[in-house]
Structures are given as C-alpha cells and as structure tokens.
Short mmCIF file of C-alpha atoms in Angstrom, two decimals:
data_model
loop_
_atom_site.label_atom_id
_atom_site.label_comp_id
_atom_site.label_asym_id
_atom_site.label_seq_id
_atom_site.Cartn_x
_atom_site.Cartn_y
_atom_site.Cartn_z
CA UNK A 6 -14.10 -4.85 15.05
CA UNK A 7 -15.96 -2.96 12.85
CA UNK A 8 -16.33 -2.77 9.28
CA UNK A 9 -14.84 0.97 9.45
CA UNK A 10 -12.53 0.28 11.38
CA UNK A 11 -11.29 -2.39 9.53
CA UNK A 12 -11.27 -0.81 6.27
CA UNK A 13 -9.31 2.01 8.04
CA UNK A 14 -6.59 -0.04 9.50
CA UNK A 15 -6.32 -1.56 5.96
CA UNK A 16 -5.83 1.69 4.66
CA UNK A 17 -2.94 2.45 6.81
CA UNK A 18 -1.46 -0.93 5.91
CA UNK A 19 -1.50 0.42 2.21
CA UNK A 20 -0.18 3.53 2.89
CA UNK A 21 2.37 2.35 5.07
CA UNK A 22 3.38 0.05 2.66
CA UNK A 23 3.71 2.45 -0.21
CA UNK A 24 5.69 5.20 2.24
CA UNK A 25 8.30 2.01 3.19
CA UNK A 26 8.24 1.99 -1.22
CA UNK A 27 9.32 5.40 -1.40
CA UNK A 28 5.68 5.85 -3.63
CA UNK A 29 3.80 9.06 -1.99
CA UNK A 30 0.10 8.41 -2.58
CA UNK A 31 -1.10 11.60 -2.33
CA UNK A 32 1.73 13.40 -4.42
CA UNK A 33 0.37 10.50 -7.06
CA UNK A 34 -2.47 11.67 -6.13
CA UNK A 35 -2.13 15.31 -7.23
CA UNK A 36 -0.36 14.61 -10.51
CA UNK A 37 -3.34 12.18 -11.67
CA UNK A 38 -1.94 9.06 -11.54
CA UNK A 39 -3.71 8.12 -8.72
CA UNK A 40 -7.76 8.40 -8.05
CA UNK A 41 -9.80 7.80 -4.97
CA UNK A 42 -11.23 4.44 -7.13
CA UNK A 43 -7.98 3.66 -6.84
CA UNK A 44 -7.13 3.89 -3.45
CA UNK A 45 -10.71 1.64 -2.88
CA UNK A 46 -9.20 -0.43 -5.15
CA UNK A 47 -5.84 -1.24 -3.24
CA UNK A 48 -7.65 -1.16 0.03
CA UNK A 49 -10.42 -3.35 -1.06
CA UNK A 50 -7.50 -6.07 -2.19
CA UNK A 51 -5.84 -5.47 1.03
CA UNK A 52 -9.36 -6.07 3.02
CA UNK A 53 -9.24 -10.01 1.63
CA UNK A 54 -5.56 -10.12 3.27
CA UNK A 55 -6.09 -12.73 6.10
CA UNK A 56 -2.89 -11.61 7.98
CA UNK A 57 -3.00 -8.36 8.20
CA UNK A 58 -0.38 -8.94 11.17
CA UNK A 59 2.08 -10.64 8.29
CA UNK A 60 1.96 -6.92 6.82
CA UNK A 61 2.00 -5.14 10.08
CA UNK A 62 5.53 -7.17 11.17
CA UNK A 63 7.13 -6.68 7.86
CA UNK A 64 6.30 -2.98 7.77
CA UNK A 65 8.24 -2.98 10.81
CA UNK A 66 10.73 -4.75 10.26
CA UNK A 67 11.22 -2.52 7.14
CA UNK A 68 10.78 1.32 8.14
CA UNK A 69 13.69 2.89 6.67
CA UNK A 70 12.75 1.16 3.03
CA UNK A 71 13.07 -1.04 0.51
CA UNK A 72 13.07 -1.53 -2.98
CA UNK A 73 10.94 -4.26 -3.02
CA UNK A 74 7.31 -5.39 -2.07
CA UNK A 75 6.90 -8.88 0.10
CA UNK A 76 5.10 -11.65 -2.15
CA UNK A 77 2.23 -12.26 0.75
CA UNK A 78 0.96 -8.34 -0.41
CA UNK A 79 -2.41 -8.44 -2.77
CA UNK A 80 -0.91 -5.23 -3.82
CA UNK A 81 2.63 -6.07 -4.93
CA UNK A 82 2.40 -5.57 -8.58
CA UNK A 83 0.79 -2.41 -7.96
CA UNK A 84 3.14 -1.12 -5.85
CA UNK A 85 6.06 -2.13 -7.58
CA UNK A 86 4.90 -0.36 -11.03
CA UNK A 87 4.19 2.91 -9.04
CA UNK A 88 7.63 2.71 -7.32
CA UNK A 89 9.09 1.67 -10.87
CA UNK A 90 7.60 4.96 -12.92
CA UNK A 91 9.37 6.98 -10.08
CA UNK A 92 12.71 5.79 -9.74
CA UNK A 93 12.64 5.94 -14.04
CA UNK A 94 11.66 9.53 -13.70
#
C-alpha cells in the first residue's frame, strides 16, 4: 500500500469517525475552529493506529451515532471536545 493511500484511508477513518460524532469537519472548518494543520494533525495520530480494522468495525458497528468516542482512537479527546462545544451550543 502506498504512503498516499494510506494517509487517505486514514483520513476517511477520521472523518468517518467524527460524522458517527455528529462533529462536521468541514462546517468546523468554515467557522475557524478547524484548520488544514489540524486535520494533518488528527490524521497524522490516526496514521500510528496499528488497527486501523479496530476503527473500521466499530465505525460500523456504529453508523447511526453515538455520543461517545471508543478508547482504542488516538483521537478521542479531540473528538470528544469538538462534539462537546456543539452539543453546548
């Protein structure tokens, strides 16, 4: 697999995971709150994830939503703190 690739399928797996959190990246995006640093950031942290397929099964297993992040995700606090500024808005 490439590096590209990789770093792309990693990228969906952060996505993903903020869509299942009700968090919409690129609305963050557009209000400032959320940079393309940032999304290198989370994707970078994802990239040192050695089960990617962990992620991919719980994302599954969780497509209508949650409220909370799974512990395995490098991301979790992250995540959590986004989806905790919206639902306080």
């Amino acid at each position: 697999m490439s590096g590209q690739t990789k770093y792309e399928e990693h990228a969906h797996l952060v996505e993903k995971m903020a869509e299942v959190l009700g968090v919409d990246l690129e609305e963050e995006a557009m209000a400032g709150r959320w940079t393309p640093e940032d999304m290198q950031d989370t994707v970078s942290r994802c990239l040192g994830c050695t089960e990617p397929s962990q992620c991919k099964g719980w994302l599954g297993s969780h497509d209508t939503g949650t409220d909370e992040t799974p512990g395995f995700c490098r991301n979790k606090d992250l995540l959590e703190a986004m989806r905790a500024r919206l639902v306080s808005a």
